[in-house]
Short mmCIF file of C-alpha atoms and ligand atoms in Angstrom, two decimals:
data_model
loop_
_atom_site.label_atom_id
_atom_site.label_comp_id
_atom_site.label_asym_id
_atom_site.label_seq_id
_atom_site.Cartn_x
_atom_site.Cartn_y
_atom_site.Cartn_z
CA MET A 18 0.00 0.00 0.00
CA ASP A 19 2.12 2.84 -1.25
CA VAL A 20 -0.52 5.51 -1.69
CA GLU A 21 -1.41 7.16 1.61
CA MET A 22 -5.10 7.25 2.39
CA ASN A 23 -7.06 9.64 4.54
CA THR A 24 -7.40 8.20 8.06
CA GLU A 25 -10.33 9.63 9.98
CA ILE A 26 -9.86 9.87 13.75
CA ILE A 27 -12.94 9.90 15.96
CA ARG A 28 -12.95 10.29 19.74
CA ILE A 29 -15.55 8.44 21.74
CA ASN A 30 -16.39 9.09 25.35
CA ILE A 31 -16.92 5.60 26.71
CA ASN A 32 -19.03 6.80 29.62
CA SER A 33 -21.76 8.21 27.42
CA ILE A 34 -21.63 5.58 24.73
CA ASN A 35 -25.06 4.10 25.36
CA ASN A 36 -27.03 7.18 26.26
CA CYS A 37 -25.73 9.96 24.05
CA LYS A 38 -26.86 10.33 20.44
CA GLU A 39 -23.66 12.01 19.37
CA GLU A 40 -21.57 9.04 20.51
CA THR A 41 -24.00 6.51 19.01
CA ASP A 42 -23.85 8.33 15.66
CA LYS A 43 -20.06 8.15 15.67
CA LEU A 44 -20.23 4.40 16.23
CA LYS A 45 -22.80 4.00 13.45
CA HIS A 46 -20.43 5.83 11.14
CA ALA A 47 -17.55 3.51 12.13
CA ALA A 48 -19.80 0.47 11.64
CA GLU A 49 -20.63 1.69 8.12
CA VAL A 50 -16.91 1.68 7.29
CA ILE A 51 -16.65 -1.94 8.48
CA LYS A 52 -19.75 -2.94 6.49
CA LYS A 53 -18.27 -1.40 3.34
CA GLY A 54 -15.10 -3.48 3.70
CA GLY A 55 -12.92 -0.79 5.33
CA LEU A 56 -10.44 -0.97 8.22
CA VAL A 57 -11.23 0.57 11.62
CA ALA A 58 -8.88 0.54 14.62
CA PHE A 59 -10.78 0.37 17.91
CA PRO A 60 -10.05 -0.03 21.62
CA THR A 61 -10.54 -3.32 23.45
CA GLU A 62 -9.82 -4.02 27.12
CA THR A 63 -6.43 -5.56 26.16
CA VAL A 64 -4.90 -3.54 23.31
CA TYR A 65 -6.25 -1.66 20.28
CA GLY A 66 -7.41 -3.92 17.46
CA LEU A 67 -7.42 -3.32 13.68
CA GLY A 68 -10.87 -4.46 12.59
CA ALA A 69 -12.46 -5.61 9.36
CA ASN A 70 -15.58 -7.60 8.47
CA ALA A 71 -14.55 -11.18 9.27
CA LEU A 72 -16.82 -12.60 6.58
CA ASP A 73 -15.29 -10.46 3.81
CA ALA A 74 -12.05 -12.06 2.55
CA GLY A 75 -11.08 -8.92 0.62
CA ALA A 76 -11.41 -6.72 3.70
CA VAL A 77 -9.43 -9.20 5.79
CA LYS A 78 -6.58 -9.17 3.24
CA LYS A 79 -6.26 -5.40 3.71
CA ILE A 80 -5.46 -5.95 7.40
CA PHE A 81 -2.36 -7.94 6.48
CA GLU A 82 -1.24 -5.25 4.02
CA ALA A 83 -1.73 -2.34 6.44
CA LYS A 84 0.21 -4.07 9.23
CA GLY A 85 2.85 -5.67 7.04
CA ARG A 86 1.82 -8.91 8.71
CA PRO A 87 3.04 -12.25 7.34
CA SER A 88 0.07 -14.02 5.77
CA ASP A 89 0.79 -17.22 7.74
CA ASN A 90 -0.22 -15.60 11.05
CA PRO A 91 -3.96 -16.10 11.67
CA LEU A 92 -6.35 -13.46 13.08
CA ILE A 93 -8.80 -13.43 16.01
CA VAL A 94 -12.52 -13.05 15.26
CA HIS A 95 -14.37 -10.78 17.73
CA ILE A 96 -18.04 -11.24 18.55
CA ALA A 97 -20.47 -9.30 20.77
CA ASP A 98 -22.99 -11.97 21.71
CA ILE A 99 -23.02 -15.72 22.19
CA SER A 100 -25.75 -16.22 19.58
CA SER A 101 -23.23 -15.34 16.84
CA LEU A 102 -20.81 -18.10 17.88
CA GLY A 103 -22.63 -21.16 16.53
CA LYS A 104 -22.41 -20.35 12.84
CA LEU A 105 -18.66 -19.59 13.05
CA ILE A 106 -17.57 -22.94 14.49
CA ALA A 107 -17.92 -26.60 13.56
CA GLU A 108 -17.86 -28.04 17.07
CA MET A 109 -18.47 -26.90 20.63
CA PRO A 110 -16.24 -28.87 23.04
CA GLY A 111 -17.75 -29.55 26.48
CA PHE A 112 -15.47 -27.28 28.47
CA ALA A 113 -16.14 -24.32 26.16
CA HIS A 114 -19.39 -23.61 28.01
CA LYS A 115 -17.64 -23.30 31.36
CA LEU A 116 -14.94 -21.05 29.94
CA ILE A 117 -17.39 -18.81 28.14
CA ASP A 118 -19.61 -18.49 31.25
CA GLU A 119 -16.63 -17.59 33.38
CA PHE A 120 -14.48 -15.41 31.14
CA TRP A 121 -16.53 -13.85 28.31
CA PRO A 122 -16.65 -11.00 27.70
CA GLY A 123 -12.96 -10.80 28.57
CA PRO A 124 -9.36 -11.38 27.50
CA LEU A 125 -9.66 -15.08 26.60
CA THR A 126 -9.44 -16.22 22.97
CA LEU A 127 -10.65 -19.75 22.26
CA ILE A 128 -9.51 -21.88 19.32
CA PHE A 129 -12.36 -23.90 17.76
CA LYS A 130 -12.73 -26.01 14.63
CA LYS A 131 -13.97 -23.50 12.06
CA SER A 132 -17.18 -23.54 10.05
CA GLY A 133 -17.40 -22.98 6.30
CA ILE A 134 -18.23 -19.27 6.51
CA ILE A 135 -14.86 -18.30 8.01
CA PRO A 136 -12.54 -17.40 5.13
CA TYR A 137 -9.11 -19.07 5.06
CA GLU A 138 -7.60 -15.57 4.81
CA ILE A 139 -8.42 -15.21 8.53
CA THR A 140 -7.09 -18.56 9.67
CA ALA A 141 -4.00 -18.54 7.44
CA GLY A 142 -5.20 -21.77 5.89
CA LEU A 143 -5.90 -23.57 9.18
CA ASP A 144 -9.12 -25.45 9.86
CA THR A 145 -9.37 -23.83 13.28
CA VAL A 146 -10.50 -20.32 14.17
CA ALA A 147 -9.67 -18.05 17.12
CA ILE A 148 -12.69 -16.30 18.67
CA ARG A 149 -13.14 -13.90 21.55
CA MET A 150 -15.73 -11.55 23.02
CA PRO A 151 -13.94 -8.38 24.17
CA ALA A 152 -14.93 -6.65 27.42
CA HIS A 153 -14.91 -3.09 26.15
CA PRO A 154 -18.03 -0.99 25.53
CA VAL A 155 -16.69 0.53 22.30
CA ALA A 156 -15.62 -2.83 20.85
CA LEU A 157 -18.94 -4.46 21.74
CA ALA A 158 -21.00 -1.55 20.41
CA LEU A 159 -19.01 -1.46 17.15
CA ILE A 160 -19.51 -5.19 16.51
CA LYS A 161 -23.24 -4.99 17.30
CA GLU A 162 -23.72 -1.96 15.10
CA ALA A 163 -21.75 -3.54 12.21
CA GLU A 164 -23.87 -6.71 12.53
CA VAL A 165 -20.92 -8.88 11.51
CA PRO A 166 -18.11 -10.55 13.45
CA ILE A 167 -14.95 -8.42 13.32
CA ALA A 168 -11.52 -9.90 12.57
CA ALA A 169 -8.85 -7.92 14.41
CA PRO A 170 -5.18 -8.34 15.19
CA SER A 171 -3.46 -5.81 17.43
CA ALA A 172 -3.39 -2.44 15.63
CA ASN A 173 0.40 -2.03 15.45
CA SER A 174 2.79 -2.39 12.53
CA SER A 175 3.92 -6.00 12.51
CA GLY A 176 6.81 -6.56 14.96
CA LYS A 177 6.22 -3.37 17.00
CA PRO A 178 4.77 -3.22 20.52
CA SER A 179 0.98 -3.56 20.62
CA PRO A 180 -0.93 -0.26 20.95
CA THR A 181 -2.46 0.62 24.30
CA LEU A 182 -3.32 4.21 23.29
CA ALA A 183 -4.86 5.63 20.10
CA GLU A 184 -1.62 7.65 19.73
CA HIS A 185 0.27 4.38 19.24
CA VAL A 186 -2.09 3.40 16.42
CA ILE A 187 -1.66 6.83 14.85
CA GLU A 188 2.12 6.38 15.04
CA ASP A 189 2.00 3.05 13.19
CA LEU A 190 -1.01 3.11 10.88
CA MET A 191 -1.91 6.72 9.99
CA GLY A 192 -2.48 6.91 6.24
CA LYS A 193 -2.86 3.15 5.93
CA ILE A 194 -6.35 2.54 7.34
CA ASP A 195 -9.78 4.20 7.06
CA MET A 196 -10.48 5.11 10.66
CA ILE A 197 -9.16 5.15 14.22
CA ILE A 198 -11.57 5.25 17.17
CA ASP A 199 -9.88 6.89 20.13
CA GLY A 200 -11.44 5.53 23.31
CA GLY A 201 -8.55 6.34 25.63
CA ALA A 202 -6.10 3.95 27.25
CA THR A 203 -6.79 0.22 27.25
CA ASN A 204 -6.98 -1.48 30.61
CA VAL A 205 -5.24 -4.88 30.65
CA GLY A 206 -2.36 -3.77 28.41
CA VAL A 207 -1.23 -7.20 27.17
CA GLU A 208 -3.21 -9.24 24.68
CA SER A 209 -5.75 -11.96 25.38
CA THR A 210 -4.77 -15.47 26.41
CA VAL A 211 -5.01 -17.82 23.42
CA LEU A 212 -6.34 -21.22 24.52
CA ASP A 213 -6.60 -24.20 22.19
CA ILE A 214 -9.75 -26.09 23.20
CA THR A 215 -9.62 -28.52 20.29
CA SER A 216 -7.31 -30.68 22.42
CA ASN A 217 -7.92 -32.23 25.82
CA PRO A 218 -6.64 -30.90 28.18
CA PRO A 219 -6.73 -27.44 26.59
CA ILE A 220 -3.37 -25.82 25.80
CA ILE A 221 -2.35 -22.20 26.36
CA LEU A 222 -0.71 -21.06 23.11
CA ARG A 223 -0.17 -17.48 24.26
CA PRO A 224 -0.31 -16.36 27.91
CA GLY A 225 -2.38 -13.18 28.35
CA GLY A 226 -5.06 -11.34 30.29
CA ILE A 227 -6.70 -14.46 31.76
CA THR A 228 -4.04 -16.21 33.82
CA PHE A 229 -2.88 -19.84 33.87
CA GLU A 230 -4.06 -19.99 37.51
CA GLN A 231 -7.56 -18.75 36.62
CA LEU A 232 -7.87 -21.31 33.83
CA ARG A 233 -6.63 -24.14 36.02
CA GLU A 234 -9.21 -23.28 38.63
CA VAL A 235 -12.06 -23.59 36.12
CA LEU A 236 -10.71 -26.46 34.00
CA GLY A 237 -8.82 -28.46 36.59
CA ASN A 238 -6.27 -29.35 33.97
CA VAL A 239 -4.64 -26.99 31.47
CA GLU A 240 -1.25 -27.12 29.79
CA LEU A 241 1.26 -24.58 28.58
CA ASP A 242 2.40 -25.05 25.00
CA PRO A 243 5.89 -26.60 25.22
CA SER A 244 7.38 -23.83 23.04
CA LEU A 245 6.57 -21.33 25.80
CA LYS A 246 8.76 -23.20 28.25
CA ILE A 247 11.57 -24.51 26.04
CA ASN A 248 12.38 -21.19 24.37
CA ASP A 249 12.94 -19.46 27.68
CA LYS A 250 15.59 -21.90 28.85
CA LEU A 251 17.27 -22.49 25.54
CA GLN A 252 17.59 -18.89 24.48
CA ALA A 253 18.63 -17.75 27.94
CA ASN A 254 21.58 -20.12 27.91
CA GLN A 255 22.66 -19.18 24.43
CA THR A 256 22.79 -15.44 25.04
CA GLN A 257 24.12 -15.41 28.57
CA ASP A 258 27.79 -14.65 28.03
CA LYS A 259 28.11 -12.52 24.96
CA SER A 260 25.40 -10.03 25.98
CA LYS A 261 27.42 -8.82 28.96
CA LYS A 262 29.87 -6.78 26.95
CA ILE A 263 28.37 -5.97 23.58
CA ILE A 264 25.13 -4.61 22.25
CA PRO A 265 23.34 -7.64 20.87
CA ARG A 266 22.70 -7.53 17.18
CA SER A 267 19.05 -7.86 16.35
CA PRO A 268 18.45 -11.58 16.88
CA GLY A 269 16.51 -13.76 14.45
CA MET A 270 13.36 -11.98 13.35
CA LYS A 271 11.58 -15.19 14.06
CA TYR A 272 11.90 -14.47 17.76
CA ARG A 273 11.80 -10.69 17.92
CA HIS A 274 8.30 -9.30 18.27
CA TYR A 275 6.53 -6.57 20.30
CA SER A 276 9.85 -4.78 19.96
CA PRO A 277 11.01 -1.27 20.62
CA LYS A 278 13.66 0.12 18.24
CA ALA A 279 16.29 -0.16 20.97
CA SER A 280 17.95 -3.46 21.79
CA LEU A 281 16.33 -4.93 24.88
CA ILE A 282 18.25 -6.96 27.46
CA ILE A 283 16.48 -8.62 30.38
CA VAL A 284 18.28 -9.13 33.67
CA GLU A 285 16.83 -11.86 35.85
CA GLY A 286 17.65 -13.04 39.38
CA ASP A 287 17.75 -11.85 42.97
CA THR A 288 16.59 -8.22 42.97
CA SER A 289 19.66 -6.71 44.63
CA GLN A 290 21.95 -8.56 42.19
CA VAL A 291 19.80 -7.43 39.28
CA ILE A 292 20.10 -3.78 40.37
CA LYS A 293 23.86 -4.07 40.78
CA HIS A 294 24.30 -5.69 37.39
CA ILE A 295 22.08 -3.20 35.57
CA ASN A 296 23.96 -0.28 37.12
CA GLU A 297 27.29 -1.78 35.99
CA MET A 298 26.04 -2.37 32.49
CA ALA A 299 24.53 1.13 32.30
CA ASN A 300 27.90 2.64 33.26
CA ASP A 301 29.64 0.54 30.68
CA TYR A 302 27.28 1.72 27.92
CA ARG A 303 27.53 5.36 29.05
CA SER A 304 31.30 5.23 28.80
CA LYS A 305 30.80 4.21 25.17
CA SER A 306 28.34 7.09 24.60
CA ILE A 307 25.43 4.72 24.14
CA LYS A 308 22.10 6.04 25.42
CA VAL A 309 20.60 3.62 27.93
CA GLY A 310 17.06 3.11 29.22
CA ILE A 311 16.43 1.26 32.46
CA LEU A 312 13.08 -0.45 32.84
CA ALA A 313 12.67 -0.61 36.62
CA THR A 314 9.77 -1.10 39.03
CA ASP A 315 8.29 1.18 41.70
CA GLN A 316 10.25 -0.76 44.33
CA THR A 317 13.65 -0.43 42.59
CA LYS A 318 13.53 2.83 40.63
CA SER A 319 15.41 4.87 43.24
CA TYR A 320 18.39 2.50 43.14
CA TYR A 321 19.34 3.63 39.65
CA THR A 322 21.12 6.85 38.89
CA ASP A 323 19.12 8.96 36.52
CA ALA A 324 22.00 10.60 34.68
CA LYS A 325 22.68 12.20 31.33
CA ASP A 326 22.09 9.49 28.75
CA VAL A 327 20.48 7.16 31.28
CA VAL A 328 16.67 7.21 31.35
CA VAL A 329 14.95 5.35 34.20
CA ILE A 330 11.27 4.44 33.85
CA SER A 331 9.18 2.40 36.26
CA MET A 332 6.87 -0.08 34.58
CA GLY A 333 4.76 -0.44 37.75
CA ASP A 334 4.45 -2.23 41.07
CA ARG A 335 6.23 -5.60 41.39
CA ASN A 336 3.58 -6.81 43.81
CA HIS A 337 0.79 -5.91 41.40
CA PRO A 338 1.86 -7.26 38.00
CA ASP A 339 -1.39 -6.01 36.44
CA THR A 340 0.04 -2.47 36.77
CA ILE A 341 3.11 -3.62 34.85
CA ALA A 342 1.02 -5.35 32.16
CA SER A 343 -0.94 -2.19 31.53
CA SER A 344 2.13 0.01 31.05
CA LEU A 345 4.74 -2.30 29.45
CA PHE A 346 4.14 -1.54 25.76
CA ASN A 347 3.84 2.18 26.42
CA CYS A 348 7.19 2.11 28.25
CA PHE A 349 8.81 0.53 25.17
CA ARG A 350 7.43 3.30 22.98
CA GLU A 351 8.50 5.99 25.49
CA PHE A 352 12.09 4.78 25.27
CA ASP A 353 11.87 4.95 21.48
CA HIS A 354 10.63 8.54 21.64
CA MET A 355 13.70 9.37 23.73
CA ASN A 356 16.02 7.67 21.23
CA VAL A 357 17.32 5.19 23.76
CA GLN A 358 19.66 2.65 22.11
CA VAL A 359 19.75 -0.11 24.71
CA ILE A 360 17.05 -0.95 27.27
CA LEU A 361 18.04 -2.88 30.38
CA ALA A 362 14.92 -4.41 31.91
CA GLU A 363 14.31 -6.10 35.24
CA ALA A 364 12.50 -9.42 35.02
CA ILE A 365 9.41 -9.92 37.20
CA ASP A 366 7.82 -13.06 38.69
CA LYS A 367 6.00 -15.25 36.20
CA THR A 368 2.94 -15.69 38.40
CA GLY A 369 -0.50 -14.40 37.43
CA ILE A 370 -0.35 -11.93 34.57
CA GLY A 371 3.43 -11.80 35.16
CA LEU A 372 3.65 -14.85 32.86
CA ALA A 373 2.23 -12.82 29.96
CA VAL A 374 4.42 -9.82 30.82
CA MET A 375 7.58 -11.95 30.74
CA ASN A 376 6.49 -13.70 27.53
CA ARG A 377 6.16 -10.33 25.75
CA MET A 378 9.38 -9.02 27.27
CA ASN A 379 11.32 -12.15 26.26
CA LYS A 380 10.05 -11.94 22.70
CA ALA A 381 10.78 -8.21 22.53
CA ALA A 382 14.31 -8.98 23.71
CA GLY A 383 14.73 -11.80 21.21
CA TYR A 384 15.33 -13.95 24.31
CA ASN A 385 18.38 -11.90 25.25
CA ILE A 386 18.29 -12.71 28.96
CA ILE A 387 21.08 -12.43 31.50
CA LYS A 388 20.74 -14.51 34.67
CA VAL A 389 22.57 -13.10 37.67
O1 TXA B 21 -6.12 -9.16 22.99
C1 TXA B 21 -6.05 -9.57 21.83
O2 TXA B 21 -6.09 -10.77 21.56
C2 TXA B 21 -5.91 -8.52 20.71
C3 TXA B 21 -7.19 -7.70 20.67
C4 TXA B 21 -7.22 -6.72 19.52
O3 TXA B 21 -8.29 -8.56 20.63
N1 TXA B 21 -5.65 -9.17 19.46
C5 TXA B 21 -4.47 -9.76 19.17
O4 TXA B 21 -4.40 -10.27 17.90
O5 TXA B 21 -3.55 -9.84 19.96
P1 TXA B 21 -3.02 -10.70 17.21
O6 TXA B 21 -3.38 -10.95 15.80
O7 TXA B 21 -2.00 -9.67 17.46
O8 TXA B 21 -2.68 -12.07 17.87
C6 TXA B 21 -3.46 -13.21 17.57
C7 TXA B 21 -2.78 -14.43 18.09
C8 TXA B 21 -1.56 -14.77 17.28
O9 TXA B 21 -0.55 -15.26 18.16
C9 TXA B 21 -2.07 -15.88 16.36
O10 TXA B 21 -1.03 -16.72 15.91
C10 TXA B 21 -3.05 -16.60 17.26
O11 TXA B 21 -3.67 -15.55 17.98
N2 TXA B 21 -4.07 -17.34 16.49
C11 TXA B 21 -5.08 -16.85 15.73
N3 TXA B 21 -5.79 -17.83 15.16
C12 TXA B 21 -5.23 -18.98 15.53
C13 TXA B 21 -5.49 -20.36 15.25
N4 TXA B 21 -6.49 -20.74 14.46
N5 TXA B 21 -4.69 -21.29 15.83
C14 TXA B 21 -3.67 -20.91 16.64
N6 TXA B 21 -3.37 -19.62 16.95
C15 TXA B 21 -4.13 -18.67 16.39
MG1 MG B 22 -0.23 -8.69 17.71
#
């Protein structure tokens, strides 16, 4: 898509969405764009999505072009009520009912066997389809008004951090899509959990807003996709030594995702050791005139020296990983705005939503992890 198009930006006040004609009219206008096969970015409770009519293969193709997304990466279909689920899927596994009752609307994407009306453009040729019902008034109202399911990946350029503010979408997709609905900051901040319920027990393919612990409580038995565990260990070992002294070159694109422009290095271990190591590394980079960003937490921020060419940002409260989830991607983009070249990030515990936070951080770092 070389020719820039006119991207309309509309602001919606989510508090008056159901009782104010002006806001309803804006949504109707956005829904018209979807119905005509256009692309509309909209807020969900996790991150902003880039929506198109899921039943229109031509519209879906435009999503891949606008994002520069590889065509072998399938999209999530968003629905606003349970009655629209049946015609999209071929089979309803027993535990789906429990999961839907408990977690929809919300940040849980379920993988089903697809029905015939789902175009293969959405599923990247697979016979399964990812479906979720978002818990955001704008997303739900848009889907209802459009009267079609909406296919939507995160509304970032492929490879960049997912957008948690309309400004992030503007940064990445202005001139490439028809419309951006600005509904303010998203809440959860990392994407939905992707759960494959075509196998028994179900398998978490991507950790996200609904935690492993929450799923285990409802299902009894749930597994983590082996790639989520193996990659951590393997890549950590491989990068341990060389990353101490040199700026890592951008690792295999296959692994790097959700990434800021700066190289990201994660330091993991006992907190006092982590602080010590990050301070040493920061000094080393400064002496080489390399601008450093330190991604700290509320508890540790004051232990780093905020100096010329060292930018310290807290991603949130270690004891409340949800605060970290909601700010992580914005922190990455903040460092980019300040032209930081290397980001040194503290790891956090992988419990609760911390598992999703560390998954995104590891991918953004290309698994460049230092254990101290
Ligand atoms: O929170 C979210 O899920 C956001 C908001 C906008 O809803 N969407 C989002 O979409 O994160 P995206 O496209 O960035 O990520 C979709 C993920 C990808 O990892 C994709 O590979 C996986 O879901 N996925 C989609 N369909 C699948 C399928 N049939 N089988 C396995 N994985 C699938
Ligand atoms: Mg994405």
